[in-house]
PDB file of C-alpha atoms in Angstrom:
ATOM      1  CA  UNK A   1     -16.980  13.390   2.364  1.00  0.00           C
ATOM      2  CA  UNK A   2     -17.367  17.134   1.990  1.00  0.00           C
ATOM      3  CA  UNK A   3     -16.322  17.653   5.670  1.00  0.00           C
ATOM      4  CA  UNK A   4     -13.208  15.576   4.898  1.00  0.00           C
ATOM      5  CA  UNK A   5     -12.581  17.874   1.914  1.00  0.00           C
ATOM      6  CA  UNK A   6     -12.653  20.900   4.257  1.00  0.00           C
ATOM      7  CA  UNK A   7     -10.537  19.175   6.847  1.00  0.00           C
ATOM      8  CA  UNK A   8      -7.878  18.630   4.220  1.00  0.00           C
ATOM      9  CA  UNK A   9      -7.086  22.394   4.370  1.00  0.00           C
ATOM     10  CA  UNK A  10      -5.545  21.863   7.836  1.00  0.00           C
ATOM     11  CA  UNK A  11      -2.704  19.810   6.264  1.00  0.00           C
ATOM     12  CA  UNK A  12       0.474  21.699   5.412  1.00  0.00           C
ATOM     13  CA  UNK A  13       3.932  20.663   4.197  1.00  0.00           C
ATOM     14  CA  UNK A  14       6.387  19.688   6.954  1.00  0.00           C
ATOM     15  CA  UNK A  15       8.975  22.135   5.495  1.00  0.00           C
ATOM     16  CA  UNK A  16       9.547  24.393   2.547  1.00  0.00           C
ATOM     17  CA  UNK A  17      12.626  24.806   0.403  1.00  0.00           C
ATOM     18  CA  UNK A  18      14.887  27.892   0.416  1.00  0.00           C
ATOM     19  CA  UNK A  19      13.611  28.842  -3.030  1.00  0.00           C
ATOM     20  CA  UNK A  20      10.028  28.867  -1.779  1.00  0.00           C
ATOM     21  CA  UNK A  21      11.019  30.991   1.193  1.00  0.00           C
ATOM     22  CA  UNK A  22      12.779  33.523  -1.000  1.00  0.00           C
ATOM     23  CA  UNK A  23       9.910  33.730  -3.557  1.00  0.00           C
ATOM     24  CA  UNK A  24       7.079  33.767  -1.010  1.00  0.00           C
ATOM     25  CA  UNK A  25       8.182  36.937   0.796  1.00  0.00           C
ATOM     26  CA  UNK A  26       5.933  38.517   3.339  1.00  0.00           C
ATOM     27  CA  UNK A  27       2.885  36.596   2.152  1.00  0.00           C
ATOM     28  CA  UNK A  28       4.548  33.252   2.997  1.00  0.00           C
ATOM     29  CA  UNK A  29       5.662  34.544   6.375  1.00  0.00           C
ATOM     30  CA  UNK A  30       2.041  35.623   7.136  1.00  0.00           C
ATOM     31  CA  UNK A  31       0.750  32.162   6.318  1.00  0.00           C
ATOM     32  CA  UNK A  32       3.515  30.514   8.309  1.00  0.00           C
ATOM     33  CA  UNK A  33       2.741  32.639  11.389  1.00  0.00           C
ATOM     34  CA  UNK A  34      -0.861  31.447  11.154  1.00  0.00           C
ATOM     35  CA  UNK A  35       0.289  27.823  10.555  1.00  0.00           C
ATOM     36  CA  UNK A  36      -1.238  27.721   7.077  1.00  0.00           C
ATOM     37  CA  UNK A  37       0.430  27.106   3.727  1.00  0.00           C
ATOM     38  CA  UNK A  38       0.286  29.744   0.966  1.00  0.00           C
ATOM     39  CA  UNK A  39      -2.607  29.288  -1.524  1.00  0.00           C
ATOM     40  CA  UNK A  40      -0.311  27.874  -4.192  1.00  0.00           C
ATOM     41  CA  UNK A  41       0.588  25.089  -1.755  1.00  0.00           C
ATOM     42  CA  UNK A  42      -3.068  24.374  -0.902  1.00  0.00           C
ATOM     43  CA  UNK A  43      -4.346  24.413  -4.471  1.00  0.00           C
ATOM     44  CA  UNK A  44      -1.882  22.776  -6.769  1.00  0.00           C
ATOM     45  CA  UNK A  45      -3.846  22.695 -10.014  1.00  0.00           C
ATOM     46  CA  UNK A  46      -0.751  21.662 -11.941  1.00  0.00           C
ATOM     47  CA  UNK A  47      -1.592  18.049 -11.174  1.00  0.00           C
ATOM     48  CA  UNK A  48      -4.476  18.276 -13.646  1.00  0.00           C
ATOM     49  CA  UNK A  49      -1.910  18.586 -16.419  1.00  0.00           C
ATOM     50  CA  UNK A  50      -1.270  14.902 -15.830  1.00  0.00           C
ATOM     51  CA  UNK A  51      -3.798  13.546 -18.262  1.00  0.00           C
ATOM     52  CA  UNK A  52      -4.086  10.115 -16.588  1.00  0.00           C
ATOM     53  CA  UNK A  53      -4.913  11.752 -13.211  1.00  0.00           C
ATOM     54  CA  UNK A  54      -7.486  14.117 -14.883  1.00  0.00           C
ATOM     55  CA  UNK A  55      -9.290  11.093 -16.364  1.00  0.00           C
ATOM     56  CA  UNK A  56      -9.122   9.294 -13.001  1.00  0.00           C
ATOM     57  CA  UNK A  57     -10.512  12.362 -11.243  1.00  0.00           C
ATOM     58  CA  UNK A  58     -13.477  12.374 -13.698  1.00  0.00           C
ATOM     59  CA  UNK A  59     -14.041   8.577 -13.771  1.00  0.00           C
ATOM     60  CA  UNK A  60     -14.206   8.003 -10.033  1.00  0.00           C
ATOM     61  CA  UNK A  61     -16.906  10.624  -9.221  1.00  0.00           C
ATOM     62  CA  UNK A  62     -18.801   9.479 -12.307  1.00  0.00           C
ATOM     63  CA  UNK A  63     -18.897   5.975 -10.895  1.00  0.00           C
ATOM     64  CA  UNK A  64     -20.124   7.050  -7.421  1.00  0.00           C
ATOM     65  CA  UNK A  65     -23.593   8.520  -8.139  1.00  0.00           C
ATOM     66  CA  UNK A  66     -25.184   5.321  -6.881  1.00  0.00           C
ATOM     67  CA  UNK A  67     -22.543   4.398  -4.327  1.00  0.00           C
ATOM     68  CA  UNK A  68     -24.511   5.393  -1.142  1.00  0.00           C
ATOM     69  CA  UNK A  69     -27.871   4.222  -2.418  1.00  0.00           C
ATOM     70  CA  UNK A  70     -27.616   0.738  -0.897  1.00  0.00           C
ATOM     71  CA  UNK A  71     -26.255   2.105   2.403  1.00  0.00           C
ATOM     72  CA  UNK A  72     -29.112   4.589   2.718  1.00  0.00           C
ATOM     73  CA  UNK A  73     -32.141   2.722   1.283  1.00  0.00           C
ATOM     74  CA  UNK A  74     -31.301  -0.950   1.602  1.00  0.00           C
ATOM     75  CA  UNK A  75     -32.972  -1.371   5.046  1.00  0.00           C
ATOM     76  CA  UNK A  76     -36.223   0.195   3.878  1.00  0.00           C
ATOM     77  CA  UNK A  77     -36.182  -2.074   0.801  1.00  0.00           C
ATOM     78  CA  UNK A  78     -35.602  -5.124   2.989  1.00  0.00           C
ATOM     79  CA  UNK A  79     -38.455  -4.120   5.287  1.00  0.00           C
ATOM     80  CA  UNK A  80     -40.761  -3.837   2.280  1.00  0.00           C
ATOM     81  CA  UNK A  81     -39.665  -7.040   0.621  1.00  0.00           C
ATOM     82  CA  UNK A  82     -39.019  -9.296   3.587  1.00  0.00           C
ATOM     83  CA  UNK A  83     -41.527  -8.185   6.227  1.00  0.00           C
ATOM     84  CA  UNK A  84     -41.595 -11.466   8.152  1.00  0.00           C
ATOM     85  CA  UNK A  85     -37.820 -11.790   8.552  1.00  0.00           C
ATOM     86  CA  UNK A  86     -36.040 -11.074  11.816  1.00  0.00           C
ATOM     87  CA  UNK A  87     -32.535  -9.510  12.230  1.00  0.00           C
ATOM     88  CA  UNK A  88     -32.893  -7.795   8.880  1.00  0.00           C
ATOM     89  CA  UNK A  89     -30.055  -5.308   9.772  1.00  0.00           C
ATOM     90  CA  UNK A  90     -27.611  -8.181   9.222  1.00  0.00           C
ATOM     91  CA  UNK A  91     -27.405  -7.129   5.539  1.00  0.00           C
ATOM     92  CA  UNK A  92     -25.617  -3.913   6.429  1.00  0.00           C
ATOM     93  CA  UNK A  93     -23.417  -5.817   8.860  1.00  0.00           C
ATOM     94  CA  UNK A  94     -22.395  -8.152   6.046  1.00  0.00           C
ATOM     95  CA  UNK A  95     -21.361  -5.250   3.850  1.00  0.00           C
ATOM     96  CA  UNK A  96     -19.260  -3.731   6.684  1.00  0.00           C
ATOM     97  CA  UNK A  97     -17.520  -7.029   7.573  1.00  0.00           C
ATOM     98  CA  UNK A  98     -16.594  -7.981   4.040  1.00  0.00           C
ATOM     99  CA  UNK A  99     -15.525  -4.414   3.316  1.00  0.00           C
ATOM    100  CA  UNK A 100     -12.932  -4.705   6.063  1.00  0.00           C
ATOM    101  CA  UNK A 101     -11.812  -8.084   4.704  1.00  0.00           C
ATOM    102  CA  UNK A 102     -11.638  -6.643   1.124  1.00  0.00           C
ATOM    103  CA  UNK A 103      -9.377  -3.780   2.219  1.00  0.00           C
ATOM    104  CA  UNK A 104      -6.871  -6.200   3.734  1.00  0.00           C
ATOM    105  CA  UNK A 105      -7.082  -8.708   0.903  1.00  0.00           C
ATOM    106  CA  UNK A 106      -6.967  -6.387  -2.086  1.00  0.00           C
ATOM    107  CA  UNK A 107      -4.435  -4.152  -0.356  1.00  0.00           C
ATOM    108  CA  UNK A 108      -2.132  -7.158  -0.316  1.00  0.00           C
ATOM    109  CA  UNK A 109      -3.043  -8.164  -3.886  1.00  0.00           C
ATOM    110  CA  UNK A 110      -2.292  -4.612  -5.085  1.00  0.00           C
ATOM    111  CA  UNK A 111       1.322  -4.962  -3.903  1.00  0.00           C
ATOM    112  CA  UNK A 112       1.835  -7.552  -6.646  1.00  0.00           C
ATOM    113  CA  UNK A 113       0.222  -5.442  -9.440  1.00  0.00           C
ATOM    114  CA  UNK A 114       2.813  -3.206 -11.062  1.00  0.00           C
ATOM    115  CA  UNK A 115       2.378   0.533 -11.478  1.00  0.00           C
ATOM    116  CA  UNK A 116      -0.775   2.061 -12.867  1.00  0.00           C
ATOM    117  CA  UNK A 117      -2.200  -1.320 -13.703  1.00  0.00           C
ATOM    118  CA  UNK A 118      -3.622  -1.234 -10.166  1.00  0.00           C
ATOM    119  CA  UNK A 119      -6.466   0.781 -11.818  1.00  0.00           C
ATOM    120  CA  UNK A 120      -7.766  -2.493 -13.195  1.00  0.00           C
ATOM    121  CA  UNK A 121      -8.543  -3.603  -9.645  1.00  0.00           C
ATOM    122  CA  UNK A 122     -10.740  -0.523  -9.253  1.00  0.00           C
ATOM    123  CA  UNK A 123     -12.409  -1.322 -12.566  1.00  0.00           C
ATOM    124  CA  UNK A 124     -13.076  -4.799 -11.283  1.00  0.00           C
ATOM    125  CA  UNK A 125     -14.520  -3.460  -8.027  1.00  0.00           C
ATOM    126  CA  UNK A 126     -16.862  -0.975  -9.828  1.00  0.00           C
ATOM    127  CA  UNK A 127     -18.039  -3.760 -12.084  1.00  0.00           C
ATOM    128  CA  UNK A 128     -19.081  -5.960  -9.120  1.00  0.00           C
ATOM    129  CA  UNK A 129     -20.471  -3.022  -7.087  1.00  0.00           C
ATOM    130  CA  UNK A 130     -22.694  -2.026 -10.038  1.00  0.00           C
ATOM    131  CA  UNK A 131     -23.719  -5.589 -10.764  1.00  0.00           C
ATOM    132  CA  UNK A 132     -24.571  -6.395  -7.116  1.00  0.00           C
ATOM    133  CA  UNK A 133     -26.552  -3.182  -6.857  1.00  0.00           C
ATOM    134  CA  UNK A 134     -28.665  -4.217  -9.844  1.00  0.00           C
ATOM    135  CA  UNK A 135     -29.161  -7.686  -8.335  1.00  0.00           C
ATOM    136  CA  UNK A 136     -30.611  -6.415  -5.006  1.00  0.00           C
ATOM    137  CA  UNK A 137     -34.199  -6.048  -6.388  1.00  0.00           C
ATOM    138  CA  UNK A 138     -33.876  -9.514  -8.057  1.00  0.00           C
ATOM    139  CA  UNK A 139     -33.341 -11.293  -4.745  1.00  0.00           C
ATOM    140  CA  UNK A 140     -36.550 -12.932  -3.667  1.00  0.00           C
ATOM    141  CA  UNK A 141     -34.823 -15.073  -1.031  1.00  0.00           C
ATOM    142  CA  UNK A 142     -33.233 -13.404   1.963  1.00  0.00           C
ATOM    143  CA  UNK A 143     -30.152 -15.702   1.790  1.00  0.00           C
ATOM    144  CA  UNK A 144     -29.490 -14.491  -1.764  1.00  0.00           C
ATOM    145  CA  UNK A 145     -29.621 -10.907  -0.635  1.00  0.00           C
ATOM    146  CA  UNK A 146     -27.040 -11.629   2.104  1.00  0.00           C
ATOM    147  CA  UNK A 147     -24.733 -13.204  -0.536  1.00  0.00           C
ATOM    148  CA  UNK A 148     -25.108 -10.156  -2.732  1.00  0.00           C
ATOM    149  CA  UNK A 149     -24.258  -7.851   0.203  1.00  0.00           C
ATOM    150  CA  UNK A 150     -21.192  -9.926   1.093  1.00  0.00           C
ATOM    151  CA  UNK A 151     -19.816  -9.652  -2.475  1.00  0.00           C
ATOM    152  CA  UNK A 152     -20.641  -5.876  -2.614  1.00  0.00           C
ATOM    153  CA  UNK A 153     -18.808  -5.243   0.651  1.00  0.00           C
ATOM    154  CA  UNK A 154     -15.782  -7.209  -0.484  1.00  0.00           C
ATOM    155  CA  UNK A 155     -15.305  -5.107  -3.628  1.00  0.00           C
ATOM    156  CA  UNK A 156     -16.185  -1.876  -1.791  1.00  0.00           C
ATOM    157  CA  UNK A 157     -13.103  -2.612   0.344  1.00  0.00           C
ATOM    158  CA  UNK A 158     -11.068  -3.119  -2.834  1.00  0.00           C
ATOM    159  CA  UNK A 159     -12.153   0.299  -4.197  1.00  0.00           C
ATOM    160  CA  UNK A 160     -11.280   2.109  -0.965  1.00  0.00           C
ATOM    161  CA  UNK A 161      -7.912   0.458  -0.217  1.00  0.00           C
ATOM    162  CA  UNK A 162      -6.161   1.054  -3.543  1.00  0.00           C
ATOM    163  CA  UNK A 163      -7.190   4.690  -3.946  1.00  0.00           C
ATOM    164  CA  UNK A 164      -4.000   6.063  -2.414  1.00  0.00           C
ATOM    165  CA  UNK A 165      -1.578   3.714  -4.260  1.00  0.00           C
ATOM    166  CA  UNK A 166      -3.134   4.661  -7.596  1.00  0.00           C
ATOM    167  CA  UNK A 167      -2.808   8.387  -6.801  1.00  0.00           C
ATOM    168  CA  UNK A 168       0.854   7.748  -5.930  1.00  0.00           C
ATOM    169  CA  UNK A 169       1.482   6.089  -9.238  1.00  0.00           C
ATOM    170  CA  UNK A 170      -0.224   8.771 -11.277  1.00  0.00           C
ATOM    171  CA  UNK A 171       1.249  11.994  -9.735  1.00  0.00           C
ATOM    172  CA  UNK A 172       4.147  10.824  -7.568  1.00  0.00           C
ATOM    173  CA  UNK A 173       4.890  11.130  -3.857  1.00  0.00           C
ATOM    174  CA  UNK A 174       5.157  14.893  -3.901  1.00  0.00           C
ATOM    175  CA  UNK A 175       1.644  15.620  -5.046  1.00  0.00           C
ATOM    176  CA  UNK A 176      -0.234  12.488  -3.817  1.00  0.00           C
ATOM    177  CA  UNK A 177      -1.975  14.369  -0.931  1.00  0.00           C
ATOM    178  CA  UNK A 178      -3.136  17.070  -3.357  1.00  0.00           C
ATOM    179  CA  UNK A 179      -4.449  14.389  -5.750  1.00  0.00           C
ATOM    180  CA  UNK A 180      -6.423  12.585  -3.036  1.00  0.00           C
ATOM    181  CA  UNK A 181      -7.755  15.851  -1.637  1.00  0.00           C
ATOM    182  CA  UNK A 182      -9.146  17.050  -4.984  1.00  0.00           C
ATOM    183  CA  UNK A 183     -10.633  13.581  -5.628  1.00  0.00           C
ATOM    184  CA  UNK A 184     -12.383  13.513  -2.261  1.00  0.00           C
ATOM    185  CA  UNK A 185     -13.892  16.929  -3.000  1.00  0.00           C
ATOM    186  CA  UNK A 186     -15.158  15.739  -6.347  1.00  0.00           C
ATOM    187  CA  UNK A 187     -16.466  12.509  -4.853  1.00  0.00           C
ATOM    188  CA  UNK A 188     -18.591  14.358  -2.250  1.00  0.00           C
ATOM    189  CA  UNK A 189     -20.958  15.729  -4.894  1.00  0.00           C
ATOM    190  CA  UNK A 190     -22.245  12.504  -6.533  1.00  0.00           C
ATOM    191  CA  UNK A 191     -22.139  10.606  -3.256  1.00  0.00           C
ATOM    192  CA  UNK A 192     -24.442  13.217  -1.723  1.00  0.00           C
ATOM    193  CA  UNK A 193     -26.792  13.605  -4.739  1.00  0.00           C
ATOM    194  CA  UNK A 194     -27.376   9.890  -5.366  1.00  0.00           C
ATOM    195  CA  UNK A 195     -29.516   8.813  -2.332  1.00  0.00           C
ATOM    196  CA  UNK A 196     -32.034  11.698  -2.583  1.00  0.00           C
ATOM    197  CA  UNK A 197     -32.646  10.929  -6.248  1.00  0.00           C
ATOM    198  CA  UNK A 198     -33.202   7.251  -5.319  1.00  0.00           C
ATOM    199  CA  UNK A 199     -35.672   8.430  -2.656  1.00  0.00           C
ATOM    200  CA  UNK A 200     -37.592  10.510  -5.254  1.00  0.00           C
ATOM    201  CA  UNK A 201     -37.793   7.460  -7.550  1.00  0.00           C
ATOM    202  CA  UNK A 202     -39.208   5.414  -4.648  1.00  0.00           C
ATOM    203  CA  UNK A 203     -41.857   8.070  -3.998  1.00  0.00           C
ATOM    204  CA  UNK A 204     -42.833   8.291  -7.677  1.00  0.00           C
ATOM    205  CA  UNK A 205     -42.736   4.556  -8.595  1.00  0.00           C
ATOM    206  CA  UNK A 206     -43.777   2.956  -5.283  1.00  0.00           C
ATOM    207  CA  UNK A 207     -40.705   0.645  -4.978  1.00  0.00           C
ATOM    208  CA  UNK A 208     -36.926   0.812  -4.737  1.00  0.00           C
ATOM    209  CA  UNK A 209     -36.384  -1.527  -7.735  1.00  0.00           C
ATOM    210  CA  UNK A 210     -35.671   1.142 -10.339  1.00  0.00           C
ATOM    211  CA  UNK A 211     -33.515   3.046  -7.897  1.00  0.00           C
ATOM    212  CA  UNK A 212     -31.190   0.073  -7.395  1.00  0.00           C
ATOM    213  CA  UNK A 213     -31.148  -0.701 -11.095  1.00  0.00           C
ATOM    214  CA  UNK A 214     -30.062   2.837 -11.916  1.00  0.00           C
ATOM    215  CA  UNK A 215     -27.625   2.930  -9.042  1.00  0.00           C
ATOM    216  CA  UNK A 216     -25.714   0.091 -10.711  1.00  0.00           C
ATOM    217  CA  UNK A 217     -25.246   1.975 -14.011  1.00  0.00           C
ATOM    218  CA  UNK A 218     -22.720   4.689 -12.935  1.00  0.00           C
ATOM    219  CA  UNK A 219     -20.140   2.220 -11.548  1.00  0.00           C
ATOM    220  CA  UNK A 220     -20.144   0.401 -14.907  1.00  0.00           C
ATOM    221  CA  UNK A 221     -19.707   3.644 -16.890  1.00  0.00           C
ATOM    222  CA  UNK A 222     -17.024   4.953 -14.464  1.00  0.00           C
ATOM    223  CA  UNK A 223     -15.167   1.640 -14.680  1.00  0.00           C
ATOM    224  CA  UNK A 224     -15.187   1.786 -18.453  1.00  0.00           C
ATOM    225  CA  UNK A 225     -13.652   5.334 -18.286  1.00  0.00           C
ATOM    226  CA  UNK A 226     -10.903   4.074 -15.896  1.00  0.00           C
ATOM    227  CA  UNK A 227      -9.886   1.374 -18.414  1.00  0.00           C
ATOM    228  CA  UNK A 228      -8.226   4.099 -20.514  1.00  0.00           C
ATOM    229  CA  UNK A 229      -5.849   5.264 -17.748  1.00  0.00           C
ATOM    230  CA  UNK A 230      -3.046   2.670 -18.130  1.00  0.00           C
ATOM    231  CA  UNK A 231      -2.958   3.287 -21.894  1.00  0.00           C
ATOM    232  CA  UNK A 232      -2.847   7.060 -21.439  1.00  0.00           C
ATOM    233  CA  UNK A 233      -0.150   6.801 -18.768  1.00  0.00           C
ATOM    234  CA  UNK A 234       2.052   4.389 -20.770  1.00  0.00           C
ATOM    235  CA  UNK A 235       1.703   6.602 -23.892  1.00  0.00           C
ATOM    236  CA  UNK A 236       2.808   9.601 -21.880  1.00  0.00           C
ATOM    237  CA  UNK A 237       5.747   7.664 -20.442  1.00  0.00           C
ATOM    238  CA  UNK A 238       6.898   6.625 -23.910  1.00  0.00           C
ATOM    239  CA  UNK A 239       6.800  10.290 -25.002  1.00  0.00           C
ATOM    240  CA  UNK A 240       8.866  11.331 -21.957  1.00  0.00           C
ATOM    241  CA  UNK A 241      11.341   8.488 -22.510  1.00  0.00           C
ATOM    242  CA  UNK A 242      11.634   9.411 -26.187  1.00  0.00           C
ATOM    243  CA  UNK A 243      12.287  13.078 -25.367  1.00  0.00           C
ATOM    244  CA  UNK A 244      14.803  12.088 -22.647  1.00  0.00           C
ATOM    245  CA  UNK A 245      16.543   9.738 -25.138  1.00  0.00           C
ATOM    246  CA  UNK A 246      16.836  12.520 -27.683  1.00  0.00           C
ATOM    247  CA  UNK A 247      18.263  14.906 -25.087  1.00  0.00           C
ATOM    248  CA  UNK A 248      20.794  12.325 -24.004  1.00  0.00           C
ATOM    249  CA  UNK A 249      21.787  11.692 -27.596  1.00  0.00           C
ATOM    250  CA  UNK A 250      22.193  15.352 -28.222  1.00  0.00           C
ATOM    251  CA  UNK A 251      24.299  15.750 -25.096  1.00  0.00           C
ATOM    252  CA  UNK A 252      26.495  12.811 -26.175  1.00  0.00           C
ATOM    253  CA  UNK A 253      26.993  14.343 -29.631  1.00  0.00           C
ATOM    254  CA  UNK A 254      27.873  17.705 -28.049  1.00  0.00           C
ATOM    255  CA  UNK A 255      30.423  16.042 -25.755  1.00  0.00           C
ATOM    256  CA  UNK A 256      31.845  14.090 -28.659  1.00  0.00           C
ATOM    257  CA  UNK A 257      32.172  17.239 -30.787  1.00  0.00           C
ATOM    258  CA  UNK A 258      33.806  19.111 -27.914  1.00  0.00           C
ATOM    259  CA  UNK A 259      36.270  16.265 -27.428  1.00  0.00           C
ATOM    260  CA  UNK A 260      37.050  16.210 -31.182  1.00  0.00           C
ATOM    261  CA  UNK A 261      37.522  20.000 -31.246  1.00  0.00           C
ATOM    262  CA  UNK A 262      39.772  19.906 -28.163  1.00  0.00           C
ATOM    263  CA  UNK A 263      41.855  17.007 -29.485  1.00  0.00           C
ATOM    264  CA  UNK A 264      42.298  18.796 -32.846  1.00  0.00           C
ATOM    265  CA  UNK A 265      43.394  21.918 -30.999  1.00  0.00           C
ATOM    266  CA  UNK A 266      45.954  19.874 -28.981  1.00  0.00           C
ATOM    267  CA  UNK A 267      47.185  18.219 -32.231  1.00  0.00           C
ATOM    268  CA  UNK A 268      47.586  21.628 -33.876  1.00  0.00           C
ATOM    269  CA  UNK A 269      49.544  23.002 -30.907  1.00  0.00           C
ATOM    270  CA  UNK A 270      51.844  19.918 -30.969  1.00  0.00           C
ATOM    271  CA  UNK A 271      52.468  20.330 -34.713  1.00  0.00           C
ATOM    272  CA  UNK A 272      53.235  24.062 -34.276  1.00  0.00           C
ATOM    273  CA  UNK A 273      55.736  23.243 -31.547  1.00  0.00           C
ATOM    274  CA  UNK A 274      57.479  20.685 -33.756  1.00  0.00           C
ATOM    275  CA  UNK A 275      57.759  23.222 -36.595  1.00  0.00           C
TER     276      UNK A 275
END
């Protein structure tokens, strides 16, 4: 994920406006010669002024501290718990297959969910990812573990597939690439930190049970944080609409007053000509 964050620096806008060219000066021309965008184009921190996006950018990384724990440690857990079973690697295959199905399925479902309410699909996915992670140590039958992995993969696909549509709804088409880039950078930290901590717990406690239990907690907390985003976004929209409505009303009154003043001036001229 961190490598993806660095690779994002190679992206640049397809074209810049005349205003940007005039204001950029020699610095912009230097960056254009080197096929890079100016720093203000690479780091657009203005998107963090969008409160709903700022909450989203905090909630997603918060939910991902235990995200990679099953991917990294599940096979060792299966080898310890189900020593006599053959083809134990099928559990990871199940996660991968249903993740692909989930991306297609929930991507289609997201088309019918209006606006920022798509966040609720991510909340649902984090709830099931956290719950399934906690259920991994409880599976004493191999078939039950396969079922848990199938469900986990399905909702993993849901989480991945609707990330870009949510960013689009929160910041708009102009800044969506910046929003996703910042988010990937933030995600890289908890996704990298989680598995080593789980490994330390295994070394200290002698089993992966506590590691999987704790890995299921961050998705539940992060999902709870994301629940506030539609409310924050709708509140902001109401404020914007209210301000826009006031401005329109003031403009209408100004136009009405100007019409009245002009009509009174015409009437005065007509009366003077009659006299």
